[in-house]
Amino acid sequence: MAWLGVLCLALLCGQASHAQAPTRLRAWNIHPDGYPVTEAMKGFAAQVARATQGRYQIEVFSNATLGDQPKAVQMLKSGEIDIAEFSSGPLSDAVPGIKVLNLPFLFTDSAHMFRHLDGALGQRFAANLQAAGFVVLGWYDGGGRSFYCANRAPANIRDLAGASIRVQQSEVFMEMIRLLDAKPVALPFKDVLGGFQQGAIDCAENNMPSYESTGHFKLAKSVYVTNHVISPEALVVSSALWARLSPEDRKAFSDAGAQSALLMRELWNRRVAQALENTARQGAQFVRVKDISPFVRRMAPLYSKYMADPTTREELLTIIAK
Ligand code: GTR
């Protein structure tokens, strides 16, 4: 009977070590603590841990400590990281159809954008992303992006001509800046502050929570409120991780992702208002665009290009239609 005891012990040990050895996953994030993306990702991690009785422990690495965004897109694809939150700019390098989400003045506001993303179009984007190695668990709000400058106070798109403007490393953004007769400078997010300090850039463009959280507002005080790009961000897991999850665990991850997206959107709206108030109090000056038509007219070559492109045409038509 001794062998039975040994066998039982081995089984118990097996169970104990299983219980004691949760699967640790690494989540990439570009933002600091307290930022809506970070808080929503932490909520996601906590809910996954609860729903899987601690079998999955997700560590959120914030502030791009694991590398900048284009690098992280590659890391997720190669399985070096398991989870990430990406904006549509760098993601479109991996999935060309996503480029449409970076086009200026496509969505009128976040509500319009989420009507599409929470519906059939979002599913189509998710399917294309999944084929490229990214499983979308939630669409987050990337807000409306506007220009801000250090050494000029634009009140018209002509005032941006000749400026060196920092953009994300993303084709559509660079094309947009060129069509404004300005010079696109692709810099990683964390280097933008240094770019202003060293005079390497005159302007940048981003949403107001990032304008505030990065401290850009201290150096670039003139905001030209164009909201030229209203775009989503996505909470994604690698398809390598997805393939390893049981159907029950996939459901736990999906539910937690959907929950975190709702939380993010709620936190976002509050944060936009706070950022506007806080930066204005500290000296930021806001000039609202009066008429977007000259800007839209300048972008005509962009719309024609992506309308002719079979990877974006269908998506573009769907968004324009409603
Ligand atoms: C932020 C966005 C980041 C990153 C950044 C940038 O608004 O949340 O993911 O794309 O902009 O401009 O690099």
Coordinates of C-alpha atoms and ligand atoms in Angstrom, one line a residue:
M1 CA 0.0 0.0 0.0
A2 CA 3.0 2.2 0.4
W3 CA 3.1 2.9 -3.3
L4 CA -0.5 4.2 -3.0
G5 CA 0.6 6.7 -0.4
V6 CA 3.5 7.8 -2.6
L7 CA 1.1 8.2 -5.6
C8 CA -1.4 10.2 -3.5
L9 CA 1.4 12.4 -2.3
A10 CA 2.6 13.0 -5.8
L11 CA -0.9 13.9 -6.9
L12 CA -1.4 16.2 -4.0
C13 CA 2.0 17.8 -4.6
G14 CA 1.1 18.2 -8.2
Q15 CA -2.1 20.0 -7.2
A16 CA -0.4 22.1 -4.7
S17 CA 2.3 23.2 -7.1
H18 CA -0.4 23.9 -9.7
A19 CA -2.2 26.1 -7.3
Q20 CA 1.0 27.8 -6.2
A21 CA 2.2 28.5 -9.7
P22 CA -0.1 30.9 -11.5
T23 CA 0.7 31.8 -15.1
R24 CA 2.3 35.2 -15.0
L25 CA 1.5 37.5 -18.0
R26 CA 3.1 40.7 -19.0
A27 CA 1.0 43.7 -20.1
W28 CA 2.5 46.7 -22.0
N29 CA 1.2 50.2 -21.4
I30 CA 2.6 53.6 -22.4
H31 CA 0.8 55.7 -19.8
P32 CA 1.5 56.6 -16.2
D33 CA -0.4 55.6 -13.0
G34 CA -3.8 57.3 -12.7
Y35 CA -4.2 57.7 -16.4
P36 CA -7.6 56.2 -17.6
V37 CA -5.8 53.5 -19.8
T38 CA -3.6 52.4 -16.8
E39 CA -6.5 52.2 -14.4
A40 CA -8.7 50.3 -16.9
M41 CA -5.8 47.8 -17.5
K42 CA -5.4 47.3 -13.8
G43 CA -9.1 46.7 -13.5
F44 CA -8.8 44.1 -16.3
A45 CA -5.9 42.4 -14.5
A46 CA -7.8 42.2 -11.2
Q47 CA -10.9 40.9 -12.8
V48 CA -9.0 38.2 -14.7
A49 CA -7.3 37.1 -11.5
R50 CA -10.6 36.9 -9.7
A51 CA -12.4 35.1 -12.5
T52 CA -9.7 32.5 -12.9
Q53 CA -9.2 32.1 -9.1
G54 CA -5.7 33.5 -9.3
R55 CA -4.5 31.1 -12.1
Y56 CA -3.6 34.1 -14.3
Q57 CA -1.6 37.0 -12.8
I58 CA -1.2 40.0 -15.1
E59 CA 1.5 42.5 -14.3
V60 CA 1.0 45.9 -16.0
F61 CA 4.3 47.5 -17.0
S62 CA 3.4 51.2 -17.4
N63 CA 5.2 54.2 -18.9
A64 CA 6.5 52.2 -21.9
T65 CA 9.2 50.7 -19.7
L66 CA 9.3 47.6 -21.9
G67 CA 9.9 49.7 -25.1
D68 CA 8.1 52.2 -27.3
Q69 CA 4.9 51.5 -29.0
P70 CA 6.0 50.3 -32.5
K71 CA 8.4 48.0 -30.7
A72 CA 5.7 46.7 -28.4
V73 CA 3.5 45.9 -31.4
Q74 CA 6.3 43.6 -32.6
M75 CA 6.8 42.2 -29.1
L76 CA 3.2 41.2 -28.9
K77 CA 3.3 39.5 -32.2
S78 CA 6.4 37.6 -31.3
G79 CA 5.0 36.6 -27.9
E80 CA 7.6 38.5 -25.8
I81 CA 4.6 40.3 -24.1
D82 CA 1.1 38.9 -23.8
I83 CA -1.2 41.9 -23.4
A84 CA -1.1 45.5 -24.5
E85 CA -3.1 48.6 -25.1
F86 CA -2.3 50.3 -28.5
S87 CA -3.5 53.3 -30.3
S88 CA -4.7 52.9 -33.9
G89 CA -1.6 54.7 -35.2
P90 CA 1.1 52.1 -34.6
L91 CA -1.4 49.3 -34.9
S92 CA -2.0 50.2 -38.5
D93 CA 1.6 49.2 -39.4
A94 CA 0.6 45.6 -38.6
V95 CA -2.9 45.7 -40.1
P96 CA -3.2 48.1 -43.1
G97 CA -7.1 48.2 -42.9
I98 CA -6.7 50.0 -39.5
K99 CA -5.3 53.0 -41.3
V100 CA -8.7 54.2 -42.0
L101 CA -9.1 54.9 -38.3
N102 CA -6.3 57.4 -38.5
L103 CA -7.9 59.5 -41.2
P104 CA -8.8 63.1 -40.2
F105 CA -12.4 64.1 -39.6
L106 CA -13.8 60.7 -40.2
F107 CA -15.7 60.4 -36.9
T108 CA -17.7 63.4 -35.6
D109 CA -17.2 62.4 -32.0
S110 CA -16.5 59.4 -29.7
A111 CA -20.1 58.3 -29.7
H112 CA -20.1 58.1 -33.5
M113 CA -16.9 56.1 -33.3
F114 CA -18.2 53.6 -30.7
R115 CA -21.4 53.1 -32.7
H116 CA -19.2 51.6 -35.4
L117 CA -16.6 49.9 -33.2
D118 CA -19.2 48.2 -30.9
G119 CA -21.0 47.0 -34.0
A120 CA -20.3 45.1 -37.3
L121 CA -17.3 47.3 -38.3
G122 CA -15.6 46.7 -34.9
Q123 CA -16.0 43.0 -35.4
R124 CA -14.5 43.3 -38.9
F125 CA -11.5 45.2 -37.5
A126 CA -11.2 42.6 -34.7
A127 CA -11.2 39.8 -37.2
N128 CA -8.4 41.4 -39.3
L129 CA -6.4 42.1 -36.2
Q130 CA -6.8 38.5 -35.0
A131 CA -5.5 37.2 -38.3
A132 CA -2.4 39.4 -37.7
G133 CA -1.9 38.1 -34.2
F134 CA -3.9 40.5 -32.0
V135 CA -7.0 39.5 -30.2
V136 CA -9.1 42.6 -29.4
L137 CA -10.7 42.4 -25.9
G138 CA -12.0 46.0 -25.7
W139 CA -12.1 49.2 -27.6
Y140 CA -10.8 52.2 -25.6
D141 CA -11.2 55.9 -26.3
G142 CA -8.3 57.7 -27.9
G143 CA -10.2 60.9 -27.8
G144 CA -9.8 63.9 -30.2
R145 CA -6.3 65.0 -31.2
S146 CA -5.4 68.6 -31.6
F147 CA -2.2 70.6 -32.4
Y148 CA -0.1 72.4 -29.8
C149 CA 3.0 74.5 -30.4
A150 CA 5.8 76.0 -28.4
N151 CA 6.9 78.9 -30.6
R152 CA 3.8 79.9 -32.6
A153 CA 0.1 80.3 -31.8
P154 CA -1.8 78.8 -34.7
A155 CA -5.3 80.1 -35.4
N156 CA -5.4 78.8 -38.9
I157 CA -4.0 75.7 -40.7
R158 CA -1.8 78.1 -42.7
D159 CA 0.0 79.0 -39.4
L160 CA 1.2 75.4 -39.3
A161 CA 3.0 75.6 -42.6
G162 CA 6.8 75.1 -42.3
A163 CA 6.5 73.8 -38.7
S164 CA 8.2 70.6 -37.5
I165 CA 5.4 68.7 -36.1
R166 CA 5.9 65.5 -34.0
V167 CA 3.7 62.6 -35.0
Q168 CA 3.4 59.0 -34.1
Q169 CA 5.3 56.6 -36.3
S170 CA 2.4 56.1 -38.6
E171 CA 2.0 56.6 -42.3
V172 CA -1.4 58.5 -42.3
F173 CA -0.2 60.9 -39.7
M174 CA 2.9 61.8 -41.7
E175 CA 0.9 62.2 -44.9
M176 CA -1.5 64.5 -43.1
I177 CA 1.3 66.8 -41.8
R178 CA 2.8 67.0 -45.3
L179 CA -0.5 68.0 -46.8
L180 CA -0.4 70.9 -44.3
D181 CA 3.0 72.0 -45.8
A182 CA 4.6 71.1 -42.5
K183 CA 7.4 68.7 -41.7
P184 CA 6.4 65.4 -39.9
V185 CA 8.9 64.3 -37.2
A186 CA 8.2 60.8 -36.0
L187 CA 9.4 60.5 -32.4
P188 CA 8.5 58.0 -29.7
F189 CA 6.0 59.3 -27.2
K190 CA 8.4 59.6 -24.3
D191 CA 10.9 61.7 -26.4
V192 CA 8.4 64.4 -27.3
L193 CA 9.1 66.5 -24.2
G194 CA 12.9 66.4 -25.0
G195 CA 12.0 67.3 -28.6
F196 CA 10.4 70.5 -27.4
Q197 CA 13.2 71.2 -24.9
Q198 CA 15.9 70.9 -27.6
G199 CA 13.9 72.8 -30.2
A200 CA 13.8 69.8 -32.5
I201 CA 10.1 70.2 -32.9
D202 CA 7.8 73.3 -33.0
C203 CA 4.5 71.5 -32.5
A204 CA 2.9 68.1 -31.7
E205 CA -0.6 66.8 -31.7
N206 CA -2.4 64.7 -29.2
N207 CA -5.5 64.4 -27.0
M208 CA -5.8 66.6 -24.0
P209 CA -5.2 63.9 -21.3
S210 CA -1.8 63.1 -22.9
Y211 CA -1.1 66.8 -23.5
E212 CA -1.4 67.1 -19.7
S213 CA 0.1 63.8 -18.4
T214 CA 3.3 64.2 -20.4
G215 CA 3.9 67.8 -19.3
H216 CA 3.9 69.0 -22.9
F217 CA 1.6 71.8 -21.9
K218 CA 4.4 73.4 -19.9
L219 CA 6.5 74.0 -23.0
A220 CA 3.9 74.1 -25.8
K221 CA 1.3 76.4 -24.5
S222 CA -0.7 77.3 -27.7
V223 CA -3.3 74.7 -28.5
Y224 CA -5.1 74.8 -31.8
V225 CA -8.3 72.8 -31.0
T226 CA -9.0 70.9 -34.2
N227 CA -9.9 67.4 -33.0
H228 CA -8.6 66.4 -36.4
V229 CA -8.3 62.7 -35.5
I230 CA -10.9 61.0 -33.3
S231 CA -9.6 57.5 -33.0
P232 CA -9.9 54.4 -30.8
E233 CA -7.3 52.4 -28.9
A234 CA -7.5 48.7 -28.4
L235 CA -6.8 46.3 -25.5
V236 CA -5.3 43.3 -27.1
V237 CA -3.8 39.9 -26.2
S238 CA -1.5 37.9 -28.4
S239 CA -3.0 35.2 -30.4
A240 CA -0.2 32.9 -28.9
L241 CA -1.7 33.4 -25.5
W242 CA -5.3 33.1 -26.8
A243 CA -4.5 29.7 -28.3
R244 CA -3.3 28.5 -24.9
L245 CA -6.5 29.5 -23.1
S246 CA -9.4 27.1 -22.3
P247 CA -12.9 28.2 -23.5
E248 CA -13.8 29.2 -19.9
D249 CA -10.6 31.3 -19.5
R250 CA -11.2 33.0 -22.9
K251 CA -14.6 34.0 -21.6
A252 CA -13.1 35.3 -18.4
F253 CA -10.6 37.4 -20.4
S254 CA -13.3 38.6 -22.8
D255 CA -15.7 39.7 -20.1
A256 CA -12.9 41.5 -18.2
G257 CA -11.8 43.2 -21.4
A258 CA -15.4 44.4 -22.1
Q259 CA -15.8 45.6 -18.5
S260 CA -12.4 47.5 -18.6
A261 CA -13.5 49.2 -21.9
L262 CA -16.6 50.6 -20.2
L263 CA -14.6 51.7 -17.2
M264 CA -12.0 53.4 -19.5
R265 CA -14.6 55.3 -21.4
E266 CA -16.1 56.6 -18.3
L267 CA -12.8 57.6 -16.7
W268 CA -11.8 59.2 -20.0
N269 CA -14.6 61.7 -20.2
R270 CA -13.8 62.9 -16.7
R271 CA -10.1 63.1 -17.5
V272 CA -10.6 65.2 -20.6
A273 CA -12.5 67.8 -18.6
Q274 CA -9.8 67.8 -15.9
A275 CA -7.0 68.1 -18.4
L276 CA -8.6 71.1 -20.1
E277 CA -9.2 72.8 -16.8
N278 CA -5.8 72.0 -15.3
T279 CA -3.7 73.0 -18.3
A280 CA -5.7 76.2 -18.8
R281 CA -5.1 77.1 -15.2
Q282 CA -1.4 76.7 -15.8
G283 CA -1.3 78.9 -18.8
A284 CA -2.3 76.9 -21.8
Q285 CA -4.1 79.0 -24.4
F286 CA -6.9 77.4 -26.5
V287 CA -7.9 78.6 -30.0
R288 CA -10.8 76.6 -31.4
V289 CA -11.0 75.9 -35.1
K290 CA -13.8 78.0 -36.6
D291 CA -14.3 76.2 -39.8
I292 CA -12.8 72.8 -40.6
S293 CA -13.5 72.9 -44.4
P294 CA -10.1 74.4 -45.5
F295 CA -8.4 71.6 -43.4
V296 CA -10.7 68.9 -44.9
R297 CA -10.1 70.2 -48.4
R298 CA -6.4 69.9 -47.9
M299 CA -6.8 66.3 -46.9
A300 CA -8.5 65.4 -50.2
P301 CA -5.5 63.4 -51.5
L302 CA -5.6 61.3 -48.4
Y303 CA -9.3 60.4 -48.8
S304 CA -8.8 59.6 -52.4
K305 CA -5.8 57.4 -51.7
Y306 CA -7.6 55.3 -49.1
M307 CA -10.8 55.1 -51.1
A308 CA -8.8 53.6 -53.9
D309 CA -7.0 51.2 -51.6
P310 CA -8.8 47.8 -51.4
T311 CA -7.7 47.3 -47.8
T312 CA -9.5 50.4 -46.6
R313 CA -12.2 51.3 -49.1
E314 CA -15.0 49.1 -47.6
E315 CA -14.3 50.4 -44.1
L316 CA -14.2 54.0 -45.3
L317 CA -17.5 53.7 -47.1
T318 CA -19.2 52.1 -44.1
I319 CA -18.2 54.9 -41.8
I320 CA -19.1 57.7 -44.3
A321 CA -22.5 56.1 -44.8
K322 CA -23.6 56.6 -41.2
Ligands
GTR1 C1 -1.6 58.9 -26.9 C2 -1.9 57.4 -27.0 C3 -0.6 56.6 -27.0 C4 0.3 57.1 -28.0 C5 0.5 58.6 -27.9 C6 1.5 59.1 -29.0 O1 -2.7 59.6 -27.0 O2 -2.7 57.0 -26.0 O3 -1.0 55.3 -27.2 O4 -0.1 56.7 -29.3 O5 -0.7 59.3 -28.0 O6 1.2 60.2 -29.6 O7 2.5 58.5 -29.3

